[in-house]
Coordinates of C-alpha atoms in Angstrom, one line a residue:
M13 CA 60.6 69.0 124.6
I14 CA 58.8 66.5 126.8
K15 CA 61.7 64.1 126.6
K16 CA 64.0 66.8 127.9
F17 CA 61.6 67.6 130.7
F18 CA 61.6 64.0 131.9
T19 CA 65.4 63.9 131.8
F20 CA 65.4 67.2 133.7
A21 CA 62.8 66.0 136.3
A22 CA 64.1 62.5 136.9
G23 CA 66.3 63.5 139.8
N24 CA 63.5 65.5 141.5
W25 CA 61.2 62.6 141.2
L26 CA 63.7 60.1 142.6
G27 CA 64.2 62.7 145.3
I28 CA 60.5 62.8 146.0
L29 CA 60.6 59.0 146.6
F30 CA 63.3 59.4 149.2
G31 CA 61.5 62.3 150.7
I32 CA 58.4 60.2 151.1
M33 CA 60.5 57.5 152.8
T34 CA 62.3 60.0 155.1
T35 CA 59.2 61.8 156.4
P36 CA 57.4 58.9 158.0
I37 CA 60.7 57.8 159.7
L38 CA 61.0 61.2 161.3
T39 CA 57.4 61.4 162.4
R40 CA 57.7 58.1 164.1
I41 CA 61.0 59.0 165.8
L42 CA 60.0 62.5 166.9
T43 CA 56.9 63.9 168.7
P44 CA 55.1 66.8 167.1
E45 CA 56.8 69.1 169.6
E46 CA 60.3 67.9 168.7
F47 CA 59.4 68.1 165.0
G48 CA 58.3 71.7 165.7
Q49 CA 61.7 72.5 167.2
A50 CA 63.5 71.0 164.1
A51 CA 61.2 73.0 161.8
M52 CA 62.8 76.3 163.1
Y53 CA 66.1 75.3 161.5
L54 CA 64.5 74.9 158.0
L55 CA 62.6 78.1 158.6
V56 CA 65.8 80.1 159.1
I57 CA 67.5 78.5 156.1
N58 CA 64.6 79.1 153.8
T59 CA 63.9 82.6 154.8
I60 CA 67.1 84.3 156.2
G61 CA 69.1 82.5 153.5
P62 CA 67.4 84.1 150.5
M63 CA 67.6 87.5 152.2
L64 CA 71.4 87.2 152.7
L65 CA 71.7 86.3 149.0
L66 CA 70.8 90.0 148.3
G67 CA 68.7 89.0 145.3
T68 CA 71.9 88.3 143.2
V69 CA 70.9 84.7 142.2
D70 CA 67.9 86.1 140.3
T71 CA 70.0 88.8 138.7
Y72 CA 72.5 86.1 137.7
S73 CA 69.7 84.2 136.0
R74 CA 68.4 87.3 134.3
F75 CA 71.9 88.3 132.9
F76 CA 73.1 84.8 132.1
Y77 CA 72.0 84.6 128.5
E78 CA 73.2 88.2 127.9
E79 CA 76.8 87.2 128.9
T80 CA 79.2 85.4 126.5
A81 CA 79.8 81.8 127.4
E82 CA 83.5 82.3 128.2
L83 CA 82.7 85.0 130.8
R84 CA 79.7 83.4 132.6
G85 CA 82.0 82.1 135.3
N86 CA 83.0 85.7 135.9
L87 CA 79.4 86.7 136.2
L88 CA 78.9 83.9 138.7
H89 CA 81.7 85.1 140.9
N90 CA 80.5 88.7 140.7
A91 CA 77.0 87.6 141.8
I92 CA 78.1 85.4 144.7
K93 CA 80.9 87.5 146.3
Y94 CA 78.9 89.9 148.4
P95 CA 76.3 87.4 149.7
L96 CA 79.1 85.2 151.1
I97 CA 80.8 88.2 152.8
L98 CA 77.5 89.4 154.3
T99 CA 76.7 85.9 155.5
G100 CA 80.1 85.7 157.2
I101 CA 79.4 88.9 159.1
V102 CA 76.0 87.8 160.2
G103 CA 77.3 84.4 161.1
I104 CA 80.0 85.9 163.5
I105 CA 77.3 88.0 165.2
G106 CA 75.1 84.9 165.4
L107 CA 77.8 82.8 167.1
F108 CA 78.4 85.5 169.7
S109 CA 74.6 85.4 170.4
Y110 CA 74.2 81.7 170.3
R111 CA 72.5 81.4 173.7
W112 CA 69.7 83.7 172.8
I113 CA 69.3 82.3 169.3
G114 CA 69.3 78.7 170.5
E115 CA 66.7 79.4 173.2
F116 CA 64.4 81.4 170.9
L117 CA 64.5 79.0 168.0
F118 CA 64.9 75.6 169.7
K119 CA 64.4 76.1 173.4
D120 CA 68.0 74.8 173.6
P121 CA 71.0 77.1 173.9
D122 CA 73.4 74.7 172.3
F123 CA 76.4 76.3 170.5
S124 CA 76.9 73.3 168.1
V125 CA 73.3 73.7 166.7
V126 CA 73.8 77.4 166.1
L127 CA 77.2 76.8 164.5
V128 CA 75.7 74.3 162.1
L129 CA 72.9 76.8 161.3
V130 CA 75.5 79.4 160.4
L131 CA 77.5 77.0 158.2
A132 CA 74.3 75.8 156.5
L133 CA 73.6 79.4 155.4
F134 CA 76.9 79.4 153.5
F135 CA 76.3 76.1 151.8
H136 CA 72.7 77.2 151.1
H137 CA 74.1 79.9 148.9
L138 CA 76.4 77.6 147.1
Q139 CA 73.7 75.0 146.6
L140 CA 71.3 77.6 145.1
F141 CA 73.9 78.9 142.6
T142 CA 74.9 75.4 141.7
D143 CA 71.3 74.6 141.0
Y144 CA 71.0 77.7 138.7
V145 CA 74.3 77.0 136.9
L146 CA 73.2 73.5 136.0
R147 CA 69.7 74.4 134.7
L148 CA 70.7 77.6 132.9
N149 CA 73.3 75.6 131.0
E150 CA 70.5 73.1 130.3
S151 CA 72.7 70.3 131.8
Y152 CA 69.6 68.2 132.5
K153 CA 71.3 64.9 133.4
L154 CA 73.7 66.6 135.8
Y155 CA 70.9 68.5 137.3
S156 CA 68.9 65.3 137.9
V157 CA 71.9 63.8 139.7
F158 CA 72.3 67.0 141.7
T159 CA 68.7 67.2 142.9
F160 CA 68.4 63.5 143.6
S161 CA 71.6 63.4 145.7
R162 CA 70.4 65.8 148.4
K163 CA 67.3 63.7 149.3
F164 CA 69.3 60.5 149.0
F165 CA 72.0 61.8 151.4
E166 CA 69.4 63.1 153.8
F167 CA 67.6 59.8 153.9
V168 CA 70.8 57.9 154.6
L169 CA 72.0 60.4 157.2
V170 CA 68.7 60.4 159.1
I171 CA 69.0 56.7 159.7
V172 CA 72.7 56.8 160.6
L173 CA 72.3 59.7 163.0
Y174 CA 69.3 58.1 164.6
Y175 CA 71.4 55.1 165.6
L176 CA 74.3 57.4 166.7
M177 CA 72.2 60.0 168.6
G178 CA 68.9 58.5 169.4
K179 CA 65.5 60.3 169.4
T180 CA 66.4 64.0 169.2
Y181 CA 65.4 66.9 167.0
K182 CA 69.1 67.5 166.2
I183 CA 69.2 64.5 163.8
V184 CA 66.9 66.6 161.4
I185 CA 69.3 69.6 161.6
Y186 CA 72.5 67.6 161.2
S187 CA 71.3 65.4 158.4
G188 CA 69.9 68.4 156.6
F189 CA 73.2 70.3 156.9
L190 CA 75.5 67.4 155.9
S191 CA 73.3 66.6 152.9
I192 CA 73.7 70.1 151.6
V193 CA 77.5 70.0 152.0
L194 CA 77.8 66.7 150.2
T195 CA 75.4 67.8 147.4
V196 CA 77.3 71.1 146.9
L197 CA 80.6 69.3 146.6
L198 CA 79.1 66.9 144.1
G199 CA 77.3 69.6 142.1
I200 CA 80.4 71.8 141.7
G201 CA 82.6 68.8 141.0
L202 CA 80.4 67.6 138.2
N203 CA 80.4 71.0 136.5
L204 CA 83.6 72.6 137.6
K205 CA 84.2 74.4 134.3
S206 CA 81.2 76.7 134.9
W207 CA 82.7 78.0 138.1
K208 CA 86.1 78.9 136.5
K209 CA 86.6 82.6 135.5
G210 CA 87.5 83.4 132.0
R211 CA 89.9 86.1 130.6
G212 CA 88.2 89.4 130.1
T213 CA 85.6 91.6 131.7
P214 CA 82.0 90.4 131.9
R215 CA 79.3 92.6 130.4
H216 CA 77.7 93.1 133.8
S217 CA 79.9 94.4 136.7
Q218 CA 79.4 93.8 140.4
A219 CA 78.0 97.3 140.7
E220 CA 75.4 96.7 138.0
I221 CA 74.5 93.4 139.5
M222 CA 73.9 95.0 142.9
K223 CA 71.9 97.8 141.4
Y224 CA 69.6 95.4 139.7
S225 CA 69.5 93.2 142.7
F226 CA 68.5 95.9 145.3
P227 CA 64.8 95.9 144.4
L228 CA 65.0 92.1 144.4
L229 CA 66.5 92.3 147.9
L230 CA 63.5 94.3 149.1
N231 CA 61.3 91.6 147.5
K232 CA 63.2 88.9 149.5
M233 CA 62.5 90.8 152.7
V234 CA 58.7 90.9 152.1
I235 CA 58.9 87.3 150.8
W236 CA 60.4 86.4 154.2
L237 CA 57.3 87.7 155.8
F238 CA 55.1 86.0 153.2
F239 CA 56.7 82.5 153.3
S240 CA 57.6 82.3 157.0
F241 CA 55.0 84.2 159.0
D242 CA 52.6 81.3 159.1
Q243 CA 55.1 79.2 161.1
I244 CA 56.2 82.2 163.2
A245 CA 52.6 83.0 164.0
I246 CA 52.0 79.4 165.1
K247 CA 55.1 79.6 167.4
L248 CA 54.0 82.9 168.8
W249 CA 50.3 82.3 169.2
S250 CA 50.0 78.6 169.5
D251 CA 52.6 75.9 170.5
Y252 CA 55.3 73.6 169.2
G253 CA 52.8 70.7 168.9
E254 CA 50.7 72.7 166.4
L255 CA 53.9 73.8 164.7
G256 CA 55.1 70.2 164.4
V257 CA 51.9 69.0 162.8
Y258 CA 51.9 72.0 160.4
S259 CA 55.6 71.3 159.6
A260 CA 54.9 67.7 159.0
A261 CA 52.1 68.6 156.6
L262 CA 54.6 71.0 154.9
K263 CA 57.0 68.1 154.6
L264 CA 54.5 66.2 152.5
M265 CA 53.6 69.4 150.6
A266 CA 57.4 69.7 149.9
I267 CA 56.8 66.8 147.5
L268 CA 54.4 69.1 145.5
T269 CA 56.8 72.0 146.0
I270 CA 59.6 69.9 144.4
L271 CA 57.3 69.0 141.5
Q272 CA 56.3 72.6 141.1
G273 CA 59.9 73.7 141.3
T274 CA 60.8 71.1 138.7
I275 CA 58.2 72.4 136.3
S276 CA 58.9 76.1 136.7
S277 CA 62.7 75.5 136.7
F278 CA 62.4 73.8 133.4
I279 CA 59.9 76.2 131.8
V280 CA 61.1 79.6 133.0
P281 CA 64.7 79.5 131.4
R282 CA 63.1 78.3 128.1
Q283 CA 60.7 81.3 128.3
L284 CA 63.6 83.7 128.8
K285 CA 65.4 82.1 125.9
R286 CA 62.4 82.3 123.7
Y287 CA 61.9 85.9 124.5
E288 CA 65.5 86.8 123.8
E289 CA 65.3 85.0 120.4
N290 CA 61.9 86.3 119.3
P291 CA 59.9 88.5 121.6
E292 CA 57.0 88.9 119.2
D293 CA 56.2 85.2 119.1
R294 CA 53.7 84.9 122.0
S295 CA 52.0 81.7 121.1
Y296 CA 54.5 79.7 123.2
F297 CA 53.6 81.6 126.3
T298 CA 49.9 81.0 125.7
K299 CA 50.5 77.3 125.4
T300 CA 52.7 77.1 128.5
S301 CA 50.1 79.1 130.5
M302 CA 47.3 76.7 129.6
V303 CA 49.3 73.6 130.2
I304 CA 50.7 74.7 133.6
T305 CA 47.3 75.9 134.8
G306 CA 45.7 72.5 133.9
V307 CA 48.6 70.5 135.4
M308 CA 48.7 72.4 138.7
F309 CA 44.9 72.4 139.2
G310 CA 44.9 68.7 138.6
I311 CA 47.6 68.2 141.2
A312 CA 45.7 70.3 143.7
V313 CA 42.5 68.4 143.3
S314 CA 44.2 65.0 143.4
T315 CA 45.9 66.0 146.6
M316 CA 42.6 66.9 148.2
I317 CA 41.1 63.6 147.2
F318 CA 43.9 61.5 148.7
R319 CA 44.5 63.6 151.8
D320 CA 43.8 60.8 154.2
L321 CA 46.9 59.0 153.0
A322 CA 48.8 61.6 155.1
H323 CA 47.5 59.9 158.2
I324 CA 49.0 56.6 157.1
V325 CA 52.3 58.2 156.1
L326 CA 52.8 60.4 159.1
G327 CA 51.3 58.2 161.8
D328 CA 48.6 58.6 164.5
S329 CA 50.4 61.5 166.3
Y330 CA 50.1 63.6 163.2
R331 CA 46.6 62.8 162.1
K332 CA 45.6 66.5 162.4
A333 CA 47.8 67.1 159.3
I334 CA 45.0 65.8 157.0
Y335 CA 42.9 68.9 157.8
V336 CA 45.6 71.4 156.7
I337 CA 46.9 69.6 153.6
P338 CA 44.0 70.5 151.3
I339 CA 44.4 74.2 151.8
L340 CA 48.2 74.0 151.7
T341 CA 48.0 72.8 148.1
M342 CA 47.3 76.4 147.1
A343 CA 50.9 77.5 147.8
P344 CA 52.7 75.3 145.2
V345 CA 49.9 75.7 142.7
L346 CA 50.0 79.5 142.8
N347 CA 53.8 79.6 143.1
C348 CA 54.2 77.7 139.9
M349 CA 51.5 79.6 138.1
S350 CA 53.0 83.0 139.2
E351 CA 56.4 82.0 138.0
V352 CA 55.3 80.8 134.6
L353 CA 52.4 83.2 133.8
S354 CA 54.0 86.4 135.0
Q355 CA 57.3 86.5 133.2
G356 CA 56.4 89.9 131.6
I357 CA 57.7 91.6 134.8
N358 CA 61.2 90.1 134.2
F359 CA 61.1 90.7 130.4
A360 CA 60.4 94.4 131.1
K361 CA 63.1 94.4 133.9
K362 CA 60.6 95.8 136.4
P363 CA 61.6 93.9 139.6
K364 CA 59.9 96.5 141.8
W365 CA 56.6 94.7 141.0
H366 CA 57.9 91.5 142.6
F367 CA 58.3 93.6 145.8
I368 CA 54.9 95.2 145.5
A369 CA 53.2 91.9 145.0
G370 CA 55.1 90.3 147.9
L371 CA 54.3 93.3 150.1
V372 CA 50.5 93.0 149.4
A373 CA 50.7 89.3 150.1
S374 CA 52.7 89.7 153.3
L375 CA 50.3 92.3 154.7
V376 CA 47.4 90.1 154.0
N377 CA 49.2 87.1 155.5
I378 CA 50.2 88.9 158.7
G379 CA 46.7 90.3 159.2
L380 CA 44.9 87.0 158.6
N381 CA 47.4 85.0 160.7
F382 CA 46.9 87.5 163.6
I383 CA 43.1 86.9 163.4
L384 CA 43.0 83.2 162.6
V385 CA 46.0 81.4 164.3
P386 CA 45.1 82.2 168.0
R387 CA 41.7 80.6 167.4
Y388 CA 42.3 77.8 164.8
G389 CA 46.1 77.1 165.1
A390 CA 47.6 75.4 162.1
K391 CA 44.3 75.5 160.2
G392 CA 44.2 79.2 160.5
A393 CA 47.8 79.6 159.3
A394 CA 47.0 77.5 156.3
I395 CA 43.9 79.5 155.3
A396 CA 45.7 82.8 155.8
T397 CA 48.6 81.7 153.6
A398 CA 46.3 80.4 150.8
I399 CA 44.4 83.7 150.6
A400 CA 47.7 85.6 150.6
W401 CA 49.0 83.5 147.7
I402 CA 45.9 84.4 145.7
G403 CA 46.6 88.1 146.2
F404 CA 50.2 87.6 145.3
F405 CA 49.3 85.8 142.1
I406 CA 46.6 88.3 141.0
V407 CA 48.9 91.3 141.4
K408 CA 51.8 89.7 139.5
L409 CA 49.6 88.4 136.7
K410 CA 47.9 91.7 136.1
V411 CA 51.1 93.7 136.0
S412 CA 52.8 91.1 133.8
M413 CA 50.1 91.3 131.2
K414 CA 50.5 95.1 131.2
Y415 CA 54.1 94.7 130.0
Y416 CA 53.8 91.6 127.9
Y417 CA 50.3 90.4 127.0
Y418 CA 49.4 87.0 125.6
E419 CA 46.1 85.1 125.5
Y420 CA 45.3 83.1 128.6
D421 CA 42.3 81.4 130.3
R422 CA 41.4 84.2 132.8
N423 CA 37.9 83.2 133.6
K424 CA 38.8 79.5 134.0
I425 CA 41.7 80.5 136.3
I426 CA 39.4 82.6 138.5
L427 CA 36.8 79.8 138.7
G428 CA 39.5 77.2 139.4
L429 CA 41.1 79.2 142.2
G430 CA 37.7 79.9 143.8
F431 CA 36.8 76.2 143.8
L432 CA 40.2 75.2 145.3
L433 CA 39.8 77.8 148.1
V434 CA 36.3 76.8 149.0
M435 CA 37.0 73.1 149.0
G436 CA 40.2 73.6 151.0
I437 CA 38.5 75.5 153.7
Y438 CA 35.6 73.0 153.9
L439 CA 38.0 70.1 154.2
A440 CA 40.0 71.9 156.9
F441 CA 37.0 71.6 159.3
N442 CA 35.3 68.5 158.0
D443 CA 35.9 64.9 157.2
G444 CA 35.3 63.9 153.6
N445 CA 31.8 62.9 152.5
I446 CA 30.1 61.8 149.3
K447 CA 29.2 65.3 148.2
S448 CA 32.7 66.7 148.6
Y449 CA 34.4 63.7 146.9
T450 CA 31.9 63.8 144.1
A451 CA 32.7 67.4 143.4
L452 CA 36.4 66.7 143.5
F453 CA 36.2 63.8 141.1
V454 CA 34.0 65.6 138.7
S455 CA 36.3 68.6 138.6
L456 CA 39.3 66.3 138.1
G457 CA 37.5 64.8 135.1
I458 CA 36.7 68.2 133.6
L459 CA 40.3 69.2 134.0
G460 CA 41.5 66.0 132.3
V461 CA 39.2 66.4 129.3
Y462 CA 39.8 70.2 128.8
Y463 CA 43.5 70.5 129.5
G464 CA 44.5 67.0 128.3
K465 CA 44.2 68.2 124.7
K466 CA 46.4 71.2 125.6
V467 CA 49.1 69.0 127.0
L468 CA 49.1 66.7 123.9
A469 CA 49.4 69.7 121.6
F470 CA 52.2 71.1 123.8
R471 CA 54.2 67.9 123.4
K472 CA 54.7 68.7 119.7
S473 CA 56.2 72.2 120.4

């Protein structure tokens, strides 16, 4: 299993390398204010995009193993049809309103930027479905090529566009869009057979897909508030400079997000497969929960220890990022843990609980951002988001265990989350000192000793 994981993850790790190389180039080309402008493009793609998908990509994943291999292409077409139609309608409205949209998002009413934004939403859908097709089919080598390609294309395009266009926030937008287009064409071309429709009627119709997806759509709407309100709050109650610093920190955290996504993307499909084959065998879920908890806690603590490297990577203009990075580690940690530890909700086909957990987290996030951002700027947004993620994780985990219980380290998880939150807040307002670094190194050692044995045992499964 570990060998398969490394094959699966190789592309993401190579992508991380190019992501590390791209970010310092951008932060030395663009001021924090310009970086804040460019961040609004990614905000729209990562929030409006999932909403326009109508929740169908998650439904496709859930029904994939229930469909015969010959008709999985039909299931794919049934799942992607309505999101593309809806995106076309929204895109036309957006182009007619390009001046207002451009001014609100970028302080620049440029039609070409809004056009690229609309087209990027289409290719975002295709990219996400291509991603799911490759990993659900366990095409690990192709998936690695696919995930690596986007970061590689983006790195090359940033350099090319800089020489063609000079210092402008638009190079981030155009390089991001073109890299998605090239990656989608490559991903579909490498696995074209999975996109072809077979003869016959799939087990799950479009109507059934939409019925199952509707609660997931509601979930996407609250997730929009959950994932994006921190940046919206900074734009509304602070300035583009703070947003640029925060976004640069998120760029570095994207490295952890990719790693987290690699882990959960590898584990979750295997969990679904294990459940379909033998739902009474819960030992696998106990092992994965322990391993993922240990790995993610270790990653968070290590990031806090080496936070000052962000200053070197991003440059002097973005030094303030080192104060928000420790608390931002909570997001990828809890995202991965909620995905892996809370599969009972999906097993029971109770997607409404995704919505409820997201709603609780969104309300917490909005309230805390309203209180903290006007006073603390990017730091306040990071703290609010971390606390909201804790609420999200707790709700999902409790509900999941109600439907599908297995043994897990509840007390150690609570202790670990409390430690990360306290240390993250402390480091947000203080430079590192001997006491704080001693606590971090000791906790890292404890994690290594306790969870190291769990990881070694998991390798044999």
